[in-house]
Amino acid sequence: MTSNGQGGHGPRTGAYTQAYDASITTPDEFWLTAARGIEWSAPPTRALDAEASESGRWFPDGRLNTCANALDRHVAAGHGDRAALIYDSAVLGEQRTYSYAELLDEVSRFAGVLAAQGIGHGDRVVIYMPMIPEAAIAMLACARLGAVHSVVFGGFAAKELAARVEDAEPKALVTASGGIEPARRVPYLPMVRQALEMTASAPQTVIVKKREQVAGSAEDHPDWLDWDGLMADAEHAEPVAVAATDPLYVLYTSGTTGKPKGVVRDNGGYAVALHWSMANIFDIRAGDTWWCASDVGWVVGHSYIVYAPLLAGATTVLYEGKPVGTPDAGAFWRVIAQHGVKALFTAPTAVRAIRKVDPDASLMGPHDMSSMTHLFTAGERLDPDTFEWAGKVLGVPVIDNWWQTETGWPITANLVGLEPMPIKPGSSTVPVPGYRVEILDDKGRQVGAGEEGNIAIRLPLPPGTLTGLWGDPERFHGSYMAAFPGYYATGDSGRIDADGYVFVLGRSDDVINVAGHRLSTGGMEAVVAGHPDVAECAVIGIHDDLKGQRPSGYVVLKSGSTIDADTLREELVALVRDEIGAVASFRDVTVVDALPKTRSGKILRKTMRQIVDKQDVVVPSTIEDMAVLEALEKQLGD
Ligand code: COA
Ligand code: AMP
């Protein structure tokens, strides 16, 4: 029996099966061997410390510096001239290449800047930046000092930034004057100021990278510091060796409530897992050019724009722009051709956006795409239609991989660097070594091959996965470990077929995925409920042809309210934009007479989603009032 213990697997004997089985039967040996890909100041003698936490801690006696592995070691090995990072800004029409030696110089100087501000091992630094090289430089500089970064996505508004600052209690915040969206400039500094006024945990140091295209600079505030000014006379800081189990970053992600979860990632396990993944999952090695078109504010950006490609000694493209509109739907093809990109990693929604505008991919015409060997997608389900279109126009394998902020790297994938497997559209292929993926029913019993259920991962989790939630062990246990003792509950539902292929079908909780961005409907409900005319509300994720899902709000008005539907909609849209951010893409508001509930008062969001998406409606036996559901079906079903 191989893989996950579910379904007959057929007699696979190839490199994948060997690696997978070794990772399960002799995990210590497997991961200590993988750990040799990393340079340690004290190499680990032990792999897993199962006792140290519920999910296990990796390499308990190892010491290393993640930044030194990403940069110094390549320079020391004589590769200082190799391109480390190519900044390609489609919104500005600018490009800049940093060699490994140049990037090391920038990072060690910015680490010197942070050190001079009193930042050291274990201190938190919030980074709120657009897709500019300084974002990656700030992250790596924190890693160099053993400080813990927490990057906040630039599309989040002040209140979301404040919530993250409040929780992480940073000593410094690093930002820029703003971001550049296709149709507008997004000034960050007013939001930073507002956010810092909302929290009692405002950091002592704020550093601002001035961008001439966006108004605002450090001069706007008496105590803020200018990035360029500080860098002009910065001292270089050397890498600080930290314990493998020390945190590298906290990345906040949406849970089912409005309060974001601070996913904690360690140094050693993460470095080992990412390094292993580049060669074995993505077939990317030193000297290859790799492009992950995500944002450093998301986990995909942390792992595959910044850390993994640099750990591998590859060249990473940091792209500031969109798949369409910057300037057109040929932008991705231009970047691939111009930089000789071997593999692109993006979200299916980006491919759908290109297809919508340029269905024949005619804008690919002038570009030489011959460097490209694979398209990898993640962040949301790769629907078979998009899979087929991308394969047809690109002429390369299109490979889905499934993972989460919590895991930090793929749970399931087609490991093309190890052993390419036949692709089944709709499946993200097989469990990655180290992940024991099982499908459980609601009582925690394994279901049969092909049956749908909750996707759970048997503990311990492999290296690189979360080690906890920042400052909240109870929530860590409650969110992930309590539902199925002995397992990590992913929150996704799906099935595993008789060949061991995993099909991820969607979230089984109130987290939604809008254009590859993970958002909480609970957070949006809290904002909508704050409107003075709203008695109660539900926000659900409904199908969207472009973005996969979009939020849709259903509102019951307070008795006596006379607000008209258009005004209410405008006000609610503005509120969500203001409190969560434009990225929520909250635009639909429907006024209803009542919300369907269970007898215990729980809103039947899943049933509502089935009505709106015109699926078969499954009515729970616990429904309080069937008439409410029937009225809603009549109103929404047409
Ligand atoms: N800073 C500020 N605002 C941002 C932002 C950022 N970093 N990112 C998005 N926004 C804003 C947009 O400007 C837009 O604002 P608007 O309502 O004023 O137009 C809003 O948030 C929604 O943005 P987006 O989700 O990007 O939708 P879009 O309609 O502008 O573009 C796509 C649609 C599909 C082209 C775009 O979503 C896309 O490129 N998706 C790929 C996502 C991705 O790579 N995700 C990573 C997961 S792996
Ligand atoms: P995030 O934490 O932002 O990476 O979002 C994780 C969630 O996105 C997962 O729990 C899934 O619901 C969804 N997701 C990510 N990748 C995939 C994929 N390849 N197929 C299906 N869903 C995915």
XYZ file of C-alpha atoms and ligand atoms in Angstrom:
709
model
C 0.000 0.000 0.000
C 1.362 3.364 -0.916
C 0.321 6.913 -0.529
C -2.716 7.562 1.597
C -4.067 4.155 2.403
C -7.264 4.863 0.508
C -8.049 3.206 -2.751
C -5.951 0.637 -4.539
C -3.007 2.332 -6.081
C -1.919 -0.072 -8.686
C 1.645 -1.278 -8.764
C 3.509 2.009 -8.931
C 7.196 1.538 -8.483
C 8.627 4.742 -9.886
C 10.579 7.534 -8.275
C 7.455 9.155 -6.855
C 6.294 6.022 -5.074
C 9.754 5.349 -3.726
C 10.078 8.885 -2.389
C 6.557 8.909 -0.985
C 6.936 5.578 0.752
C 10.331 6.541 2.160
C 8.858 9.762 3.543
C 6.222 7.741 5.396
C 8.114 4.651 6.498
C 11.475 6.266 7.292
C 10.637 9.971 7.646
C 13.690 10.839 9.731
C 16.062 9.458 7.142
C 14.097 10.979 4.267
C 14.047 14.501 5.710
C 17.586 14.424 7.123
C 18.724 13.551 3.603
C 16.662 16.440 2.188
C 18.165 18.685 4.890
C 21.570 18.244 3.253
C 20.370 20.617 0.543
C 20.588 23.400 3.109
C 23.691 24.938 4.680
C 23.512 24.747 8.471
C 25.680 26.353 11.107
C 24.733 23.317 13.218
C 23.397 20.491 11.041
C 20.421 18.695 12.573
C 21.003 15.264 14.011
C 17.289 14.644 14.544
C 14.439 15.163 12.099
C 11.110 15.147 13.919
C 10.450 16.055 17.514
C 6.938 14.659 17.764
C 6.537 15.670 21.398
C 7.290 19.359 20.972
C 3.894 20.337 19.625
C 0.664 18.824 18.356
C 1.811 18.915 14.754
C 5.469 18.059 15.503
C 8.576 20.257 15.224
C 11.300 19.601 12.694
C 15.074 19.598 13.097
C 15.028 20.522 16.807
C 18.812 20.765 17.157
C 19.600 22.376 13.784
C 20.759 25.972 13.448
C 20.848 28.025 10.254
C 20.102 31.342 8.662
C 17.475 31.264 5.913
C 18.708 34.471 4.252
C 22.283 33.157 4.117
C 20.933 30.058 2.372
C 18.990 32.191 -0.090
C 21.844 34.575 -0.899
C 25.279 34.300 0.753
C 25.835 30.666 -0.072
C 25.338 31.231 -3.806
C 27.694 34.213 -3.799
C 30.245 32.229 -1.793
C 29.969 29.411 -4.340
C 30.995 31.815 -7.106
C 27.535 32.611 -8.493
C 27.415 36.244 -7.426
C 26.952 37.400 -11.027
C 23.944 35.171 -11.674
C 20.586 36.949 -11.822
C 18.734 36.468 -8.550
C 15.708 38.698 -9.029
C 14.217 40.342 -12.088
C 11.796 43.128 -11.226
C 9.404 43.566 -14.136
C 6.868 46.306 -13.617
C 4.222 46.169 -16.315
C 2.442 49.095 -14.667
C 5.507 51.339 -14.989
C 7.178 49.766 -18.020
C 10.340 49.361 -15.927
C 12.694 46.449 -15.416
C 15.675 45.905 -13.162
C 17.814 42.812 -12.601
C 19.618 42.142 -9.322
C 22.467 39.658 -9.402
C 22.914 37.464 -6.328
C 25.800 39.728 -5.236
C 23.687 42.866 -5.689
C 20.694 41.439 -3.886
C 22.928 40.307 -1.025
C 24.372 43.807 -0.818
C 20.899 45.412 -0.639
C 19.570 42.876 1.843
C 22.558 43.005 4.184
C 22.441 46.807 4.158
C 18.735 46.893 4.908
C 19.367 44.364 7.677
C 21.938 46.878 8.943
C 19.252 49.574 8.843
C 16.860 47.430 10.861
C 19.597 46.439 13.325
C 20.431 50.119 13.855
C 16.767 50.613 14.779
C 17.138 47.987 17.482
C 15.527 45.122 15.555
C 16.966 41.730 16.399
C 16.228 38.063 16.860
C 12.551 37.376 17.488
C 11.351 40.958 16.949
C 8.425 41.356 14.566
C 8.466 43.624 11.518
C 5.266 44.295 9.578
C 5.845 44.797 5.851
C 3.037 46.549 3.943
C 4.343 46.980 0.426
C 3.408 46.693 -3.223
C 5.225 44.366 -5.617
C 8.569 46.130 -5.655
C 11.993 44.600 -4.971
C 12.156 46.374 -1.613
C 9.366 44.084 -0.367
C 11.545 41.004 -0.924
C 14.608 42.860 0.363
C 12.803 43.723 3.601
C 11.642 40.122 4.072
C 15.128 38.707 3.538
C 16.661 41.389 5.778
C 14.381 40.281 8.619
C 15.359 36.670 8.003
C 19.020 37.718 8.123
C 18.607 39.127 11.629
C 16.404 36.310 12.901
C 13.563 38.831 13.102
C 10.036 37.688 12.237
C 8.345 39.387 9.309
C 4.654 39.708 8.785
C 3.738 40.849 5.295
C 0.318 42.437 4.827
C -1.172 42.361 1.316
C -1.397 45.857 -0.207
C -5.043 45.391 -1.191
C -6.109 45.333 2.472
C -7.467 48.517 4.017
C -6.392 50.252 7.246
C -8.535 48.194 9.601
C -7.147 44.889 8.344
C -3.615 46.276 8.629
C -4.399 47.463 12.161
C -5.697 44.023 13.171
C -2.430 42.436 12.043
C -0.269 45.066 13.761
C -2.318 44.652 16.921
C -1.716 40.910 16.955
C 1.925 40.814 15.843
C 3.062 43.725 18.057
C 5.863 44.717 15.681
C 8.873 46.835 16.565
C 8.941 48.253 13.030
C 6.682 48.707 10.038
C 8.172 48.929 6.555
C 6.034 50.412 3.811
C 6.109 52.399 0.569
C 4.345 55.529 -0.562
C 1.939 53.350 -2.482
C 0.912 50.786 -5.018
C -0.022 51.141 -8.655
C -3.208 49.518 -9.879
C -4.093 49.697 -13.582
C -6.706 52.425 -13.144
C -5.426 54.269 -10.095
C -2.649 54.958 -7.635
C -3.142 53.513 -4.134
C -1.503 55.784 -1.535
C -0.476 53.632 1.422
C 0.591 56.259 3.929
C -2.863 57.589 4.877
C -3.872 53.964 5.506
C -0.762 53.319 7.576
C -1.415 56.406 9.651
C -5.041 55.430 10.173
C -4.107 51.854 11.053
C -1.509 52.931 13.604
C -4.050 55.230 15.244
C -6.398 52.256 15.649
C -3.977 50.073 17.589
C -2.245 50.160 20.916
C 0.613 48.148 19.388
C 1.944 50.789 16.978
C 5.634 50.138 16.289
C 8.338 52.587 17.317
C 9.860 52.643 13.813
C 8.171 53.275 10.459
C 10.316 53.154 7.312
C 8.922 54.438 4.013
C 10.231 53.607 0.541
C 9.376 56.665 -1.534
C 7.984 55.932 -5.011
C 7.924 58.986 -7.189
C 4.714 57.831 -8.912
C 2.651 57.909 -5.696
C 2.205 60.933 -3.441
C 3.476 60.795 0.128
C 6.806 60.170 1.824
C 8.415 59.785 5.238
C 8.382 63.563 5.489
C 4.600 63.434 5.993
C 5.140 62.340 9.570
C 7.703 63.711 12.027
C 8.888 60.290 13.225
C 8.898 58.270 10.026
C 12.162 57.353 8.310
C 13.057 57.367 4.625
C 14.259 54.054 3.159
C 16.702 55.648 0.715
C 18.149 58.012 3.305
C 18.780 55.153 5.726
C 20.268 52.919 3.041
C 22.705 55.625 1.903
C 24.868 55.177 4.975
C 23.839 51.743 6.202
C 26.268 49.201 7.615
C 26.113 45.623 6.307
C 24.685 43.151 8.818
C 25.893 39.576 8.974
C 23.439 36.658 9.111
C 22.430 35.531 12.590
C 22.176 31.776 13.097
C 18.824 30.824 14.597
C 17.241 27.592 15.765
C 15.538 25.691 12.959
C 12.389 25.888 15.057
C 12.520 29.672 15.462
C 9.849 31.566 13.543
C 10.750 33.063 10.172
C 7.428 34.757 9.625
C 3.827 35.160 10.678
C 1.411 35.375 7.783
C -2.180 36.275 8.535
C -4.890 34.460 6.660
C -8.666 34.384 6.742
C -10.435 32.020 9.057
C -14.147 31.625 9.500
C -14.390 34.610 11.828
C -13.391 38.185 11.050
C -10.192 37.841 13.129
C -7.325 36.724 10.886
C -5.171 33.766 11.889
C -1.437 34.381 12.261
C 0.129 31.311 10.679
C 3.624 30.795 12.107
C 6.342 29.335 9.891
C 9.696 28.133 11.160
C 13.133 28.522 9.545
C 14.617 25.040 9.208
C 11.663 22.912 8.152
C 10.561 25.558 5.675
C 13.994 25.912 4.072
C 14.327 22.139 3.691
C 10.824 21.657 2.289
C 11.028 24.560 -0.156
C 14.468 23.569 -1.395
C 13.266 20.002 -1.935
C 10.107 21.194 -3.680
C 11.838 23.313 -6.317
C 13.706 20.401 -7.864
C 11.236 17.601 -7.193
C 7.855 19.239 -7.654
C 8.635 22.068 -10.073
C 11.794 20.791 -11.818
C 13.534 24.118 -11.223
C 17.218 24.119 -10.456
C 20.075 26.610 -10.021
C 20.312 28.944 -13.003
C 16.721 28.372 -14.225
C 14.397 31.357 -14.537
C 11.141 30.942 -12.669
C 8.141 33.199 -12.472
C 5.495 33.039 -9.806
C 2.872 35.662 -10.705
C 1.359 36.069 -7.276
C 1.934 38.766 -4.652
C 4.342 38.740 -1.726
C 1.303 39.395 0.488
C 0.088 35.818 -0.028
C 1.697 32.541 0.942
C 2.359 31.610 -2.675
C 4.401 34.793 -2.948
C 6.335 34.130 0.272
C 7.257 30.636 -0.784
C 7.614 30.840 -4.547
C 8.457 34.464 -5.367
C 10.967 34.926 -2.565
C 12.277 31.965 -0.598
C 12.123 28.812 -2.721
C 13.642 30.105 -5.979
C 16.467 31.827 -4.117
C 17.143 28.807 -1.925
C 17.445 26.844 -5.169
C 19.843 29.380 -6.714
C 17.353 30.100 -9.499
C 16.307 33.467 -10.926
C 12.942 34.732 -9.699
C 10.759 37.204 -11.590
C 8.930 39.705 -9.388
C 6.096 41.051 -11.543
C 4.159 44.196 -10.771
C 1.106 44.108 -12.976
C -1.935 42.095 -13.942
C -2.554 39.396 -16.516
C -4.766 41.795 -18.479
C -4.850 45.560 -18.831
C -1.139 46.187 -18.132
C -1.199 46.927 -21.001
C -3.031 43.945 -22.514
C -3.659 40.210 -22.347
C -0.249 39.525 -23.900
C 1.653 40.769 -20.834
C 2.324 37.276 -19.441
C 3.612 36.025 -22.795
C 5.892 39.064 -23.089
C 7.438 38.402 -19.669
C 7.980 34.697 -20.421
C 9.666 35.444 -23.739
C 11.697 38.408 -22.575
C 13.204 36.742 -19.514
C 13.376 33.180 -20.832
C 11.018 31.889 -18.135
C 11.154 28.108 -17.775
C 7.988 27.754 -15.722
C 5.157 30.075 -14.730
C 3.177 29.572 -11.541
C -0.093 31.482 -11.354
C -3.739 31.236 -10.308
C -6.324 29.801 -12.726
C -8.237 33.078 -12.493
C -5.349 34.847 -14.238
C -5.591 32.357 -17.110
C -9.370 32.861 -17.272
C -8.847 36.641 -17.377
C -6.476 36.305 -20.360
C -8.787 33.884 -22.146
C -11.781 36.163 -21.683
C -10.026 39.052 -23.412
C -8.009 37.071 -25.965
C -9.750 33.713 -26.505
C -7.384 32.625 -29.285
C -4.259 33.820 -27.451
C -3.470 35.859 -30.535
C -1.356 38.205 -28.424
C 1.077 35.339 -27.897
C 1.983 35.588 -31.588
C 4.979 37.910 -31.439
C 6.537 36.187 -28.422
C 9.003 33.313 -28.413
C 7.647 30.987 -25.749
C 10.106 28.177 -26.348
C 11.792 28.543 -22.946
C 8.621 27.433 -21.187
C 8.257 23.821 -20.091
C 5.349 23.927 -17.615
C 2.486 26.033 -16.364
C 1.758 25.460 -12.677
C -1.416 26.712 -11.061
C -2.666 26.921 -7.489
C -4.754 29.071 -5.191
C -8.095 27.708 -6.363
C -9.418 24.718 -8.235
C -8.124 24.417 -11.793
C -11.361 23.879 -13.692
C -11.096 21.441 -16.620
C -12.068 24.147 -19.131
C -9.229 26.448 -18.134
C -6.870 23.475 -17.942
C -7.667 22.490 -21.504
C -7.448 25.993 -22.926
C -4.094 26.700 -21.282
C -2.666 23.378 -22.445
C -3.838 24.029 -25.975
C -2.480 27.554 -26.354
C 0.765 26.959 -24.472
C 1.529 23.467 -25.688
C 3.087 22.516 -22.330
C 1.768 20.443 -19.415
C -0.553 22.394 -17.120
C -0.044 21.253 -13.563
C -2.383 21.934 -10.679
C -1.152 21.853 -7.103
C -3.175 22.229 -3.941
C -2.060 23.875 -0.745
C -2.861 26.480 1.881
C -1.247 29.315 3.791
C -1.006 26.862 6.660
C 1.018 24.255 4.768
C 3.402 26.690 3.065
C 4.041 24.358 0.130
C 1.998 21.873 -1.911
C 0.020 19.097 -0.237
C -0.817 17.448 -3.547
C 0.933 17.894 -6.862
C 2.185 16.228 -9.970
C 5.865 16.045 -9.082
C 7.282 16.650 -12.527
C 10.853 17.013 -11.285
C 10.710 13.583 -9.663
C 8.384 11.583 -11.890
C 5.737 13.171 -14.098
C 2.390 11.396 -13.730
C -0.526 11.243 -16.140
C -2.764 14.267 -15.604
C -6.430 13.877 -14.706
C -8.326 17.125 -15.297
C -9.943 18.323 -12.071
C -7.360 16.579 -9.879
C -4.271 18.109 -8.320
C -2.750 14.603 -8.675
C -1.160 12.826 -5.703
C -0.017 13.583 -2.141
C 3.425 15.135 -1.918
C 5.932 13.101 0.159
C 5.362 13.696 3.849
C 1.619 14.368 3.549
C -0.700 11.522 4.523
C -3.905 12.722 2.936
C -7.150 10.985 3.853
C -10.847 11.590 3.280
C -12.946 11.393 6.442
C -16.651 11.595 7.039
C -17.981 14.014 9.662
C -17.419 11.408 12.372
C -13.759 11.024 11.418
C -14.084 7.652 9.669
C -12.231 7.032 6.418
C -14.560 6.865 3.445
C -14.083 4.625 0.412
C -12.235 5.449 -2.784
C -14.120 8.027 -4.846
C -16.375 9.118 -1.982
C -16.494 12.768 -1.031
C -15.662 13.925 2.477
C -13.432 16.146 4.585
C -9.813 16.222 3.486
C -7.584 15.639 6.498
C -3.854 15.091 6.874
C -2.681 12.503 9.320
C -0.187 13.908 11.846
C 2.645 14.667 11.973
C 2.698 17.246 9.225
C 5.862 17.375 7.110
C 8.524 20.085 7.479
C 7.600 23.565 6.242
C 4.032 23.499 7.516
C 2.654 25.757 10.224
C 3.982 25.386 13.735
C 1.134 27.264 15.378
C -0.987 30.395 15.338
C 0.774 33.453 16.674
C 0.088 33.738 20.398
C -3.008 31.545 20.233
C -2.428 27.838 20.904
C -6.098 27.279 21.713
C -7.228 28.575 18.359
C -4.560 26.458 16.674
C -5.949 23.376 18.353
C -9.581 24.374 17.803
C -9.167 25.314 14.144
C -7.119 22.394 12.939
C -6.631 19.600 15.454
C -9.896 19.242 17.332
C -12.231 18.052 14.550
C -10.428 14.770 13.846
C -8.015 13.722 16.622
C -4.678 12.665 15.139
C -5.264 14.693 11.989
C -4.885 18.228 10.678
C -8.275 19.298 9.264
C -7.719 21.199 6.024
C -11.168 22.817 5.819
C -11.410 21.573 2.236
C -13.637 18.811 0.995
C -12.824 16.400 -1.775
C -12.271 12.817 -2.789
C -9.461 10.400 -3.642
C -9.994 8.045 -6.569
C -8.898 4.456 -6.888
C -5.551 5.543 -8.366
C -4.818 7.741 -5.371
C -5.521 10.992 -7.242
C -6.896 13.766 -5.038
C -9.772 15.954 -6.232
C -10.220 19.092 -4.128
C -13.784 20.278 -4.456
C -13.881 23.390 -2.260
C -13.990 24.680 1.279
C -16.336 23.109 3.770
C -16.296 26.232 5.943
C -17.057 29.917 5.438
C -13.748 30.786 3.817
C -14.080 31.821 0.174
C -11.648 32.196 -2.658
C -12.051 35.289 -4.842
C -9.606 35.491 -7.756
C -7.214 33.254 -5.808
C -7.482 35.523 -2.769
C -8.609 33.835 0.434
C -11.252 35.848 2.258
C -13.592 35.327 5.171
C -17.317 35.768 4.650
C -17.540 36.092 8.447
C -15.365 39.202 8.254
C -17.599 40.712 5.586
C -20.741 39.847 7.570
C -19.341 41.702 10.561
C -18.913 44.824 8.408
C -22.348 44.556 6.761
C -24.026 43.944 10.127
C -22.521 47.236 11.329
C -24.752 49.245 8.945
C -27.515 51.019 10.907
C -30.334 49.686 8.680
C -29.231 46.047 8.765
C -30.978 43.705 11.208
C -29.143 40.587 10.114
C -27.182 39.364 7.152
C -25.367 36.515 5.489
C -22.459 36.740 3.062
C -21.851 33.664 0.955
C -19.389 32.821 -1.796
C -21.166 32.204 -5.093
C -19.810 31.011 -8.423
C -18.126 33.635 -10.601
C -16.977 32.807 -14.115
C -13.827 34.918 -13.869
C -12.877 34.951 -10.204
C -14.017 31.444 -9.292
C -16.102 32.834 -6.462
C -17.368 36.231 -5.408
C -19.036 37.339 -2.191
C -22.750 37.963 -2.260
C -24.580 39.630 0.623
C -28.163 38.924 1.779
C -29.618 41.464 4.131
C -32.701 41.666 6.331
C -33.596 45.277 7.102
C -34.505 46.540 10.549
C -38.238 46.981 10.892
C -39.216 50.520 9.962
C -36.141 51.042 7.764
C -36.968 53.032 4.648
C -33.583 52.937 2.933
C -33.843 52.145 -0.793
C -32.002 49.138 -2.179
C -29.549 51.126 -4.333
C -28.465 53.417 -1.514
C -28.075 50.449 0.808
C -25.963 48.629 -1.753
C -23.713 51.629 -2.374
C -23.202 52.165 1.342
C -22.465 48.515 2.057
C -20.035 48.235 -0.850
C -18.222 51.357 0.376
C -18.147 50.015 3.952
C -16.569 46.683 2.959
C -14.075 48.453 0.697
C -13.188 50.801 3.514
C -12.882 48.245 6.282
C -11.549 45.192 4.460
C -10.269 46.489 1.145
C -11.018 46.645 -2.572
C -9.676 43.107 -2.914
C -12.836 41.720 -1.282
C -14.674 42.521 -4.554
C -17.908 42.899 -2.596
C -20.562 44.229 -4.977
C -23.748 42.116 -4.693
C -26.381 43.008 -2.108
C -29.892 41.528 -2.020
C -32.551 42.514 0.483
C -34.549 39.502 1.687
C -37.436 39.108 4.147
C -35.726 36.510 6.309
C -32.682 34.220 6.350
C -33.124 30.438 6.512
C -31.832 29.047 9.789
C -31.566 25.882 11.786
C -33.571 25.546 14.962
C -30.456 26.514 16.913
C -30.218 29.767 14.935
C -27.369 28.908 12.534
C -27.802 30.527 9.127
C -27.995 27.912 6.363
C -25.296 29.428 4.159
C -24.585 26.234 2.270
C -28.249 25.856 1.369
C -28.369 29.484 0.241
C -25.324 28.902 -1.946
C -26.996 25.893 -3.518
C -30.041 28.006 -4.366
C -28.029 30.843 -5.912
C -25.672 28.520 -7.811
C -28.699 26.520 -9.031
C -27.441 23.271 -7.563
C -29.586 20.573 -5.999
C -30.797 22.023 -2.734
C -30.249 19.755 0.257
C -32.575 20.836 3.046
C -31.166 20.003 6.488
C -33.579 18.228 8.807
C -32.810 20.842 11.443
C -34.366 23.697 9.452
C -36.400 26.067 11.595
C -38.972 27.312 9.102
C -39.401 25.749 5.684
C -41.516 28.698 4.506
C -38.496 31.038 4.787
C -36.474 28.775 2.528
C -39.288 28.466 0.009
C -39.691 32.251 -0.133
C -35.950 32.649 -0.638
C -35.901 30.014 -3.372
C -38.660 31.897 -5.133
C -36.795 35.210 -4.841
C -33.256 34.020 -5.665
C -33.856 30.967 -7.760
C -35.032 32.779 -10.905
N -3.265 46.933 -3.806
C -4.331 47.717 -3.869
N -5.492 47.343 -4.452
C -5.542 46.117 -4.991
C -4.455 45.239 -4.959
C -3.268 45.685 -4.332
N -2.200 44.919 -4.239
N -4.806 44.096 -5.579
C -6.069 44.246 -5.999
N -6.507 45.480 -5.644
C -7.821 46.060 -5.948
C -7.998 46.218 -7.428
O -7.495 47.443 -7.900
C -9.507 46.152 -7.579
O -10.013 47.426 -7.214
P -11.286 48.084 -7.949
O -12.447 47.419 -7.298
O -11.157 49.515 -7.606
O -11.146 47.785 -9.401
C -9.919 45.176 -6.486
O -8.845 45.168 -5.535
C -10.133 43.754 -6.978
O -8.900 43.367 -7.577
P -8.637 42.023 -8.340
O -9.043 40.858 -7.502
O -7.231 42.036 -8.805
O -9.671 42.044 -9.521
P -9.600 42.733 -10.924
O -10.994 42.661 -11.440
O -8.899 44.030 -10.850
O -8.686 41.725 -11.773
C -7.865 39.482 -12.229
C -9.097 40.377 -12.007
C -8.341 38.069 -12.442
C -7.112 39.993 -13.425
C -6.965 39.563 -10.995
O -7.731 39.234 -9.870
C -5.760 38.666 -11.020
O -4.745 38.962 -11.584
N -5.827 37.548 -10.299
C -4.709 36.668 -10.074
C -4.613 36.599 -8.595
C -3.425 35.900 -8.059
O -2.397 35.777 -8.662
N -3.596 35.450 -6.811
C -2.546 34.844 -6.062
C -2.970 33.565 -5.495
S -1.832 32.324 -5.920
P -4.573 30.143 0.744
O -4.399 29.846 2.173
O -4.808 31.569 0.444
O -3.464 29.554 -0.095
O -5.899 29.404 0.294
C -6.014 28.027 0.514
C -7.291 27.510 -0.033
O -7.361 27.772 -1.443
C -7.413 26.018 0.096
O -7.887 25.629 1.362
C -8.346 25.669 -1.027
O -9.684 25.884 -0.664
C -7.965 26.664 -2.098
N -7.003 26.090 -3.041
C -5.692 26.382 -3.154
N -5.144 25.682 -4.165
C -6.121 24.911 -4.691
C -6.192 23.935 -5.759
N -5.130 23.664 -6.487
N -7.368 23.338 -5.982
C -8.465 23.625 -5.248
N -8.462 24.533 -4.246
C -7.316 25.172 -3.967
